[in-house]
Each structure stands twice: as structure tokens, then as C-alpha cells.
GROMACS .gro file of C-alpha atoms in nm:
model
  327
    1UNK     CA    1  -1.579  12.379   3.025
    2UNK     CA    2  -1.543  11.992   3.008
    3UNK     CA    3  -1.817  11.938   2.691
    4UNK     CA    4  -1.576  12.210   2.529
    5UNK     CA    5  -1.293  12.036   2.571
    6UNK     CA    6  -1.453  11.707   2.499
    7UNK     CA    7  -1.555  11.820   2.205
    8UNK     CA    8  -1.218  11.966   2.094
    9UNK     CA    9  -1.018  11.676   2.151
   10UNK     CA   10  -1.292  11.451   1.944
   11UNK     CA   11  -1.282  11.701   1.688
   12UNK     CA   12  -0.842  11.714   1.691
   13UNK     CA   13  -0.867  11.319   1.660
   14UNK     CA   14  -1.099  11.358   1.373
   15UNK     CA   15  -0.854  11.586   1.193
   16UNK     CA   16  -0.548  11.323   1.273
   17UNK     CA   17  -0.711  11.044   1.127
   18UNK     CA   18  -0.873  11.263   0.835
   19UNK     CA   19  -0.480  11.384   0.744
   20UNK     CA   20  -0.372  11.052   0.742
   21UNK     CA   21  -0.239  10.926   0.424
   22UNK     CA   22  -0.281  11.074   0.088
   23UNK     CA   23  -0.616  10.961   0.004
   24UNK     CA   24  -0.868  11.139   0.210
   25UNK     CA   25  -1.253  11.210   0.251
   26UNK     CA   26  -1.356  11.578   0.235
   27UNK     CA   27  -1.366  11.729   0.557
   28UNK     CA   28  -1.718  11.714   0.687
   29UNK     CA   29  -1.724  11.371   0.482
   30UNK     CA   30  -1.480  11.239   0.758
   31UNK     CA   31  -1.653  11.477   1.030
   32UNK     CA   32  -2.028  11.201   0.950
   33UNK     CA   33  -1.846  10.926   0.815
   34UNK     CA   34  -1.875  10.600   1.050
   35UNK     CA   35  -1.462  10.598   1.094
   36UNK     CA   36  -1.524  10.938   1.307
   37UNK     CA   37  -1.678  10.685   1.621
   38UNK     CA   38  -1.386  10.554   1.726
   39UNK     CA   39  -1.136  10.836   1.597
   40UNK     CA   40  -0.980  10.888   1.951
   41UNK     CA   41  -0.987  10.532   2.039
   42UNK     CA   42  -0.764  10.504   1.662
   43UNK     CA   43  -0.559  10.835   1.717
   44UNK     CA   44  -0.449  10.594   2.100
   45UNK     CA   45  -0.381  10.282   1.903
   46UNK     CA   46  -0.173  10.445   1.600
   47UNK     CA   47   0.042  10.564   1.857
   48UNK     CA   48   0.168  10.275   2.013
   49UNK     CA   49   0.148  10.061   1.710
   50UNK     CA   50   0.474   9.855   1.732
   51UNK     CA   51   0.464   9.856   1.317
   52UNK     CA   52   0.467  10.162   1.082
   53UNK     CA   53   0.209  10.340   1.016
   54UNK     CA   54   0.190  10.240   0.636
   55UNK     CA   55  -0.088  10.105   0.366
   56UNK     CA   56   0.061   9.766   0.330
   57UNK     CA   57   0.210   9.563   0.599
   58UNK     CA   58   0.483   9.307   0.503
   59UNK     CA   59   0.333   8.956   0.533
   60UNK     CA   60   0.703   8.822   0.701
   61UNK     CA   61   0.607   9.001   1.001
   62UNK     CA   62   0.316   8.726   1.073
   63UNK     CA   63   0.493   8.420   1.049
   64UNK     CA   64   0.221   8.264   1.213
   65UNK     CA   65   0.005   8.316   0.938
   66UNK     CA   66   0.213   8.106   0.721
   67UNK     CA   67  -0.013   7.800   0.827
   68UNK     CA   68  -0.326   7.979   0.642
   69UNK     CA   69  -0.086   7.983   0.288
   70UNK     CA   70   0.053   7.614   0.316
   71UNK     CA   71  -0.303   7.510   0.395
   72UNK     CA   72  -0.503   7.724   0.091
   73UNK     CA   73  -0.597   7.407  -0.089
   74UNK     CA   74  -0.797   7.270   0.213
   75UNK     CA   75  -0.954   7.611   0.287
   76UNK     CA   76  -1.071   7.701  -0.103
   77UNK     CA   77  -1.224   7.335  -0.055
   78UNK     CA   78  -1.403   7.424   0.188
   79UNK     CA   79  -1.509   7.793   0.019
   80UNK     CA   80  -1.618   7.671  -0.267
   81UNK     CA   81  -1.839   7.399  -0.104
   82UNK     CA   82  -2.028   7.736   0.057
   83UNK     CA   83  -2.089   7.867  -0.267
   84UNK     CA   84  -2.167   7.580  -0.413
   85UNK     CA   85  -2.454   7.492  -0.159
   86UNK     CA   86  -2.523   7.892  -0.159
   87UNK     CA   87  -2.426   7.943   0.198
   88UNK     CA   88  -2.228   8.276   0.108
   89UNK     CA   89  -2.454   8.524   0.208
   90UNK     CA   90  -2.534   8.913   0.135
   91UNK     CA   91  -2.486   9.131   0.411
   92UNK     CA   92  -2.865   9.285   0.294
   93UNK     CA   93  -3.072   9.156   0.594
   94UNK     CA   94  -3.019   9.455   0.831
   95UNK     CA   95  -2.781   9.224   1.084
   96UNK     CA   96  -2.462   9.334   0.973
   97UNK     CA   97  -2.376   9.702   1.044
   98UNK     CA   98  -2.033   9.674   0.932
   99UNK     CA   99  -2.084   9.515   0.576
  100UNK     CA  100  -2.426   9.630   0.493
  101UNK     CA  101  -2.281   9.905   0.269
  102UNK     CA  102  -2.167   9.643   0.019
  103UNK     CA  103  -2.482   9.430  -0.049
  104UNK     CA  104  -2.519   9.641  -0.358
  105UNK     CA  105  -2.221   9.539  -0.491
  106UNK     CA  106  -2.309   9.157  -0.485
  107UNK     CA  107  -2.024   9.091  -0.279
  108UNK     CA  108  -2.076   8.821  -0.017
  109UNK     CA  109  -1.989   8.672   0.306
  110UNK     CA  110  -1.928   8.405   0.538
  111UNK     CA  111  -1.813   8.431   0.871
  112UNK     CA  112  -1.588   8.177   1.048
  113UNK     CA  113  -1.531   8.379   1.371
  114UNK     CA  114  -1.595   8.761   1.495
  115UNK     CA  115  -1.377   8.869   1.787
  116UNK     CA  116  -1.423   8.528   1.971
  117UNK     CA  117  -1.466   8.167   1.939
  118UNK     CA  118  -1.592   8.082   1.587
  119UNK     CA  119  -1.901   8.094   1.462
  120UNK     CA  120  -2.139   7.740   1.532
  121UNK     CA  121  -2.243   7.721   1.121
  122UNK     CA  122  -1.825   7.772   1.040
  123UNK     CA  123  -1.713   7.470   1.309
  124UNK     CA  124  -2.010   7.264   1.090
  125UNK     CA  125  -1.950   7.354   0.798
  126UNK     CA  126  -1.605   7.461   0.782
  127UNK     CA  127  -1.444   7.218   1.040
  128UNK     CA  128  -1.070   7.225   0.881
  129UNK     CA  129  -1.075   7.617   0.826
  130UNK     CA  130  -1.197   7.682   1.188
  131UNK     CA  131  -0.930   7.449   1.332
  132UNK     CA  132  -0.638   7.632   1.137
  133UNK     CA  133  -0.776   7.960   1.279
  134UNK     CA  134  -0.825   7.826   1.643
  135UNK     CA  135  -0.420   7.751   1.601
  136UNK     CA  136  -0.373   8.153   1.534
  137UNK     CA  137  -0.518   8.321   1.864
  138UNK     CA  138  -0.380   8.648   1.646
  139UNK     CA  139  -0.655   8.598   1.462
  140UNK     CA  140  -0.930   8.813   1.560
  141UNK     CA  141  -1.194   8.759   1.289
  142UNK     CA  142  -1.231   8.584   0.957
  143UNK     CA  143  -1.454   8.495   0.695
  144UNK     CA  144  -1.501   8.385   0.334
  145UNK     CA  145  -1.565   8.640   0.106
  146UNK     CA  146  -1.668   8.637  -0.288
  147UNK     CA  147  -1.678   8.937  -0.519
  148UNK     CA  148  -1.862   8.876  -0.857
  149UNK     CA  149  -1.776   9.032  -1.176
  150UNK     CA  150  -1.828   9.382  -1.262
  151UNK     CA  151  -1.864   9.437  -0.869
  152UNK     CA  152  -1.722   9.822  -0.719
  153UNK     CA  153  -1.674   9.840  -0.335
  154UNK     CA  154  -1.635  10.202  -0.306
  155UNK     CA  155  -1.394  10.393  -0.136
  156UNK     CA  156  -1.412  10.383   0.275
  157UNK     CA  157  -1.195  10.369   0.575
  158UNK     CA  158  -1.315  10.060   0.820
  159UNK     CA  159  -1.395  10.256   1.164
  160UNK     CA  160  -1.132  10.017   1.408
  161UNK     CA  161  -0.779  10.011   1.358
  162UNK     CA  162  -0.695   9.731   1.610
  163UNK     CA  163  -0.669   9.487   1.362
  164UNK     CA  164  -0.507   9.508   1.008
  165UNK     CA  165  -0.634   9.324   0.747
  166UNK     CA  166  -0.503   8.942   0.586
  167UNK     CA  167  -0.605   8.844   0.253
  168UNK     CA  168  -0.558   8.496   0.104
  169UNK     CA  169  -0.626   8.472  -0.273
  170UNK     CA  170  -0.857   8.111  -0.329
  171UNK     CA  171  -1.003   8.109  -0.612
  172UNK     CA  172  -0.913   8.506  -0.812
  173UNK     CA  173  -0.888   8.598  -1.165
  174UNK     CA  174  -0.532   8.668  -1.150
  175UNK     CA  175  -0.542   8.968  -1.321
  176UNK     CA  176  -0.494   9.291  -1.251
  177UNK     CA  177  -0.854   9.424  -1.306
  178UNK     CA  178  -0.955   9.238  -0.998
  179UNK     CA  179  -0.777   9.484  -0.743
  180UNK     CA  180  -0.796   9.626  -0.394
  181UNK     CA  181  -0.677   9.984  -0.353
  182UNK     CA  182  -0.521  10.119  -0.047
  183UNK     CA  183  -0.458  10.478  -0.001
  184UNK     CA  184  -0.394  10.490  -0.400
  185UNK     CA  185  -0.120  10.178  -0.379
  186UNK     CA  186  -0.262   9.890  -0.627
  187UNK     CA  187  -0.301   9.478  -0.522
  188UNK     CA  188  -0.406   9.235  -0.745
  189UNK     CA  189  -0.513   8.891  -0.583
  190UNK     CA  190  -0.368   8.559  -0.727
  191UNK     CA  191  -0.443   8.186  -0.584
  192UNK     CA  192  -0.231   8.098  -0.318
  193UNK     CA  193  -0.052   8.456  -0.243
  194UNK     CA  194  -0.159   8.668   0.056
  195UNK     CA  195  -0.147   9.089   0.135
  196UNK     CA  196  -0.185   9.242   0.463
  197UNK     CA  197  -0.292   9.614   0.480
  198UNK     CA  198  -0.445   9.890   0.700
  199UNK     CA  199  -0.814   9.897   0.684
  200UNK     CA  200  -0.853  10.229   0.858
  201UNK     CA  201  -0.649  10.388   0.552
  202UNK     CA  202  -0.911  10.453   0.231
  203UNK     CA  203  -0.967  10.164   0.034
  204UNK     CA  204  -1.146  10.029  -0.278
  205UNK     CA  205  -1.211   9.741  -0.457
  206UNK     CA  206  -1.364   9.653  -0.798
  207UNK     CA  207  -1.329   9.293  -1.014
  208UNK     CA  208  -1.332   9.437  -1.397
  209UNK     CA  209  -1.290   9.060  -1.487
  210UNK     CA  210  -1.565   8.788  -1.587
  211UNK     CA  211  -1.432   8.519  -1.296
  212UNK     CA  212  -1.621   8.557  -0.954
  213UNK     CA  213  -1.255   8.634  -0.683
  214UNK     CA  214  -1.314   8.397  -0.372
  215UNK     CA  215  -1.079   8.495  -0.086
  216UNK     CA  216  -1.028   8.398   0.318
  217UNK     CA  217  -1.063   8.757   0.468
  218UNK     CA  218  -0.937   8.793   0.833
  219UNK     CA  219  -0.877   9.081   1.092
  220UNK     CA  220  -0.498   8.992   1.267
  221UNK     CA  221  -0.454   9.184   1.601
  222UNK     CA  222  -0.176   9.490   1.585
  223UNK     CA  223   0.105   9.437   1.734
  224UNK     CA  224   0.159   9.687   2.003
  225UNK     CA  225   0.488   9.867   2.130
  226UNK     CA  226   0.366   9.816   2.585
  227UNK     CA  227   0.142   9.571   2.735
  228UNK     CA  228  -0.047   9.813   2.866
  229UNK     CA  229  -0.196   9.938   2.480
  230UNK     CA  230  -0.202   9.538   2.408
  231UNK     CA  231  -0.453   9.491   2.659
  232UNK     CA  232  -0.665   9.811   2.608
  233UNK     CA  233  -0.695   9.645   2.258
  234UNK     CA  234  -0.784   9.347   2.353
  235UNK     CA  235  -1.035   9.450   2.592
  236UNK     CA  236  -1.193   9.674   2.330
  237UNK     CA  237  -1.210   9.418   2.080
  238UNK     CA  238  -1.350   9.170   2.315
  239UNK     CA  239  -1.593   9.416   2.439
  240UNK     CA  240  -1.685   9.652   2.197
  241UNK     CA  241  -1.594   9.528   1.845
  242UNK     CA  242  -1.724   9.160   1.926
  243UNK     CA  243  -2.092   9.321   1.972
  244UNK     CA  244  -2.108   9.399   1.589
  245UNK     CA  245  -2.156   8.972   1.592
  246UNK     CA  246  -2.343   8.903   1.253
  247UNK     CA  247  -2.469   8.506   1.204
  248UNK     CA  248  -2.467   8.307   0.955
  249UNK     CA  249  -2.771   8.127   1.006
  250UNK     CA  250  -3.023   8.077   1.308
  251UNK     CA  251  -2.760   7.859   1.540
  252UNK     CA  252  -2.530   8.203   1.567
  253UNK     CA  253  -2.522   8.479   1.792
  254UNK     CA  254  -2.597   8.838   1.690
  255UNK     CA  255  -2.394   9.097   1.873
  256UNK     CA  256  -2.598   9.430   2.034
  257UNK     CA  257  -2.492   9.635   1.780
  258UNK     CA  258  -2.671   9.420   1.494
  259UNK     CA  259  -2.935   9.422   1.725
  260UNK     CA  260  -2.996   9.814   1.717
  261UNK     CA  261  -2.857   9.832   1.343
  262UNK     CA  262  -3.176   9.612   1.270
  263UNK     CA  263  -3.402   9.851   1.504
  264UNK     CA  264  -3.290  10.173   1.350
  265UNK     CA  265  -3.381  10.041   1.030
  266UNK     CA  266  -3.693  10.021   1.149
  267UNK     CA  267  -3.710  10.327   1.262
  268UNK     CA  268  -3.577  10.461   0.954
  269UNK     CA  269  -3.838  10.311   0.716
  270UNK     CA  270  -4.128  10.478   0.915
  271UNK     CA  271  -3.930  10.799   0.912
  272UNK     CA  272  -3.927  10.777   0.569
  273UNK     CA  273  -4.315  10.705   0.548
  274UNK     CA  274  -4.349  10.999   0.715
  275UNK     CA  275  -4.121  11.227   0.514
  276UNK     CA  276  -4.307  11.104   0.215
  277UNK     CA  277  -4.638  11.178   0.433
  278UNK     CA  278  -4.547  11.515   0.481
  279UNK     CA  279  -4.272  11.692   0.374
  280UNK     CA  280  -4.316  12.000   0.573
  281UNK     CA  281  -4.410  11.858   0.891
  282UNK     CA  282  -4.087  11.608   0.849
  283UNK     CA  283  -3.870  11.934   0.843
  284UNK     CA  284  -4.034  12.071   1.145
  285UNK     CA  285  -4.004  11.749   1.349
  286UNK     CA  286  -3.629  11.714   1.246
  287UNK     CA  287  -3.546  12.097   1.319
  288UNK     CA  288  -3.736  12.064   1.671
  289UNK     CA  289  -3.569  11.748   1.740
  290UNK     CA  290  -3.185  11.904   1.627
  291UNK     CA  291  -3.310  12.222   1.814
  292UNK     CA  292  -3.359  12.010   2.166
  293UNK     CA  293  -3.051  11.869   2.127
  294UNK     CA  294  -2.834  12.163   2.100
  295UNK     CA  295  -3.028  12.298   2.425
  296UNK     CA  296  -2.930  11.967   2.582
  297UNK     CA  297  -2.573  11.987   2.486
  298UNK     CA  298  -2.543  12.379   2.518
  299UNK     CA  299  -2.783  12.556   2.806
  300UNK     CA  300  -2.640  12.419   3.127
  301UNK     CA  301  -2.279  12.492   3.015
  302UNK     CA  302  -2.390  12.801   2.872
  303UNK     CA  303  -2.566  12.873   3.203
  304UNK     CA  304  -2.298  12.800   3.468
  305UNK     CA  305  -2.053  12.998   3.261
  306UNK     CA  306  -2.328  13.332   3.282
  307UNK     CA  307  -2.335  13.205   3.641
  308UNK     CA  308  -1.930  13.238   3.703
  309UNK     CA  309  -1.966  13.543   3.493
  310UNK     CA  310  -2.201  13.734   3.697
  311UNK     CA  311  -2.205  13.631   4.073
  312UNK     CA  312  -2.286  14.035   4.150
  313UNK     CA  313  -2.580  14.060   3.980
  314UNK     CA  314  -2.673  13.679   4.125
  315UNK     CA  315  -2.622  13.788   4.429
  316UNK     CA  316  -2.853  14.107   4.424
  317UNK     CA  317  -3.109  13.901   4.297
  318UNK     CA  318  -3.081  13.636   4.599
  319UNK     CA  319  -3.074  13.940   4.851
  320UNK     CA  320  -3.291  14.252   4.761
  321UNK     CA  321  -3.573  14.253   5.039
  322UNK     CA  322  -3.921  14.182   4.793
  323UNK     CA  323  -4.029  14.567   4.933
  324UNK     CA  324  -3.731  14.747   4.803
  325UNK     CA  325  -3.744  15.005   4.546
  326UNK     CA  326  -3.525  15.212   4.293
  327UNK     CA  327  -3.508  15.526   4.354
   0.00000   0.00000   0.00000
């Protein structure tokens, strides 16, 4: 009865988030999509968020993040000397679960911190930016990010939504065909002017324009209604969220998640020699391996329910004398 009920409540929390907004996967797209992990862990946080539940957060209700605005000069300095010695990196090297999605796209990253003290490459390269953050404990996670022209980022949901997102426009097109969309509202990026929203509702992006947008990207903790859901996000985030740790170089850590992101790659590309091997015999392995794992998950709760069920007929079986006979 408890994997039942396990299940349920996973599958209920699913639903909630799924519902959420006005933009929305299909079902079973939100049922596989990566935002399902954590969807009870979410359903917990939205309800003690101490701000509405909304796309767009209003940017007054962070006034310490005023210090990133009145300091954008010195941090595009310090972006653009990334891209100019091509530090900005694509997230294409199998050590960055969260943003591998987008290497398509040619959008690209630096990281300054992730859900701890900042990165060792940021605080050498980067040592104004870094300082400004370390001022801003908020501040969960930042980075530089650059989307070129012609780039799509296609509609998702981001899977944690203890943090909402902080943009700061560097260096944009100011136009309105460079554009994030949240849950079907519209932003357009300009220098100097920042947006806060909620990743965990769907978003896109795209730049239509010919001018590559350059922008200081950072998760800001949500504020929380008791201390009690303040520090189950914290913990999570310190715990949990801090393991998907991707490096910008060789002198930073990478979280376990990365780690096993990078192995299951592996073990993806010789699944996929051998589904190219063999078709047949791929479909067989898969069904026999989907097969054991419903008789893992099923058969002993099936079993002690036939058990509660029929305690007669187990009992007859436990008593009859081996020389006894039906008449």
C-alpha cells in the first residue's frame, strides 16, 4: 500500500506543476520531462513562497540586487574580456546536465558560482564580478551567458524552483527580436536594465537580430513565508542542487551529478552501437529490462496484498498433514 500511495502523490504533484500557468507541456510530456524529478519537492516550495506565484517577479523586491545594475559597466568589462579570449564555453562536453540541451543553439556559458563559493577560473578571471556577488549571499548561482544570432532556446521549464531567475542586460541588441518568453508574457533585454522571472514556469528564448546578446545570468534564493521552508531550501540547494557543479576549466570542481551525466553518456553511445547492431535484439533487451522492473516495483506488493487477501487458504496450505487426501 505505501508504493501506491507513493506513487499517487508523485503523480498529484506532477499534475500541480503541469496545470500551472497557461503555457503547458502535453501531459505525458510533463509525466518524462526532467521538471517531473523534483515535482513534490516544487509543489512544497510553491506553497510557502512568501511572493506570488507569477511569471515575472518585480525587480524592487531585491533591493539588494541593485549593486549588480549600478555596477553593469565593470561586469560587461569583464564579460566581454571572456569572449574576447574565448573563455565562454558550450555546455557540449557532457559535464553540464542542466545546460547541455542548449549547445545546439550556440548559446554559451560561464560560470562565476553554482550553489556555493565561486568558481576558482571566475575569482581569476572575473575578480570584480565575483566580489559583487560574494556581497549578495541571496545569490545562489551566476554566470555569463551569450546568445548568438539566429539562436532558438526552446521551450522548457528548469526542474528547481528554489531560486527565480535575475537577468542583467550587458551587451543586447535592444530590440525586441532578441526576447525571453515566460509562460507566453514577452521581455526584451536592453544594456543596463534587469528582469526577474520564474524558471520553473515554460520559457523560451530566441535572438532574431544580427548582434550576439551578452547577459549576467543568476539564480536569487525565494523568499520564503517560515524559517522552517527557508532552511529546507537551503539545505536542498546546498546539498542537492550544488552537485549539478559544472567547471569552467581544469582548476573547478564537478558536482556528482555531472559526474554520472558524463557516465550515462557513455552508456548511451554503446547502447546506441548496439541498437544499430541489432535492432531486434535491442527491443528484446529493453522489453526484458522494463519487464524486471515492473516485477521489482509490482510482485512483493502485489504478493502481500494476495497474502492479506487469502490467510484461509494460506493457512491450509501451512497445515494439511503431507498424507492427507480429498475425498
Amino acid at each position: 500500500m505505501i508504493l501506491p500511495t507513493i506513487i499517487a502523490v508523485y503523480l498529484a504533484c506532477i499534475l500541480a506543476v503541469h496545470w500551472r500557468g497557461r503555457v503547458r507541456h502535453s501531459f505525458w510530456g510533463q509525466v518524462f520531462d526532467h521538471s517531473g524529478l523534483l515535482a513534490p519537492v516544487n509543489v512544497f516550495l510553491y506553497m510557502f513562497s512568501a511572493i506570488p506565484n507569477r511569471p515575472f517577479a518585480e525587480v524592487s523586491r531585491f533591493p539588494e540586487l541593485e549593486a549588480l545594475r549600478l555596477n553593469a559597466d565593470t561586469i560587461r568589462a569583464e564579460g566581454l574580456a571572456l569572449m574576447a579570449h574565448a573563455r565562454m564555453k558550450s555546455p557540449d562536453q557532457k559535464d553540464d546536465a542542466g545546460f547541455n540541451s542548449f549547445a545546439k543553439s550556440g548559446w554559451k556559458r560561464f560560470y562565476l558560482k553554482w550553489y556555493g563559493d565561486a568558481h576558482p577560473s571566475a575569482q581569476r578571471l572575473c575578480p570584480r564580478t565575483t566580489e559583487l556577488l560574494r556581497g549578495i549571499p541571496g545569490i545562489s548561482a551566476a554566470m555569463f551567458t551569450t546568445l548568438p544570432p539566429g539562436a532558438v532556446l526552446n521551450p522548457h521549464r528548469d526542474p528547481y524552483a528554489g531560486s527565480l531567475r535575475y537577468h542583467l542586460g550587458l551587451v543586447t541588441p535592444n530590440d525586441d527580436r532578441c526576447n525571453i518568453t515566460v509562460d507566453g508574457k514577452s521581455y526584451s533585454w536592453r544594456d543596463g536594465e534587469a528582469v526577474i522571472f520564474d524558471e520553473t514556469y515554460i520559457h523560451a528564448a530566441e535572438n532574431r537580430t544580427n548582434v550576439e546578446r551578452l547577459i549576467l545570468f543568476c539564480d536569487v534564493e525565494r523568499p520564503m513565508r517560515h524559517a522552517f521552508a527557508r532552511g529546507f531550501n537551503r539545505w536542498f540547494g546546498r546539498h542537492v542542487v550544488a552537485a549539478a557543479s559544472s567547471p569552467n576549466d581544469d582548476s573547478d570542481r564537478i558536482g556528482l551529478i555531472n559526474r554520472l551525466f558524463f557516465l550515462s553518456d557513455r552508456a548511451g553511445h554503446y547502447r546506441r552501437r548496439f541498437k544499430a547492431w541489432n535492432r531486434t535484439a535491442y527491443k528484446l533487451a529493453k522489453a526484458g529490462l522494463v519487464a524486471a522492473l515492473v516485477a521489482v516495483l509490482v510482485l512483493p506488493t502485489s504478493l502481500r496484498t494476495w497474502h492479506r487477501l487469502h490467510p484461509a487458504g494460506h493457512a491450509v496450505f501451512a497445515t494439511t498433514p503431507a498424507h492427507a487426501t480429498l475425498d
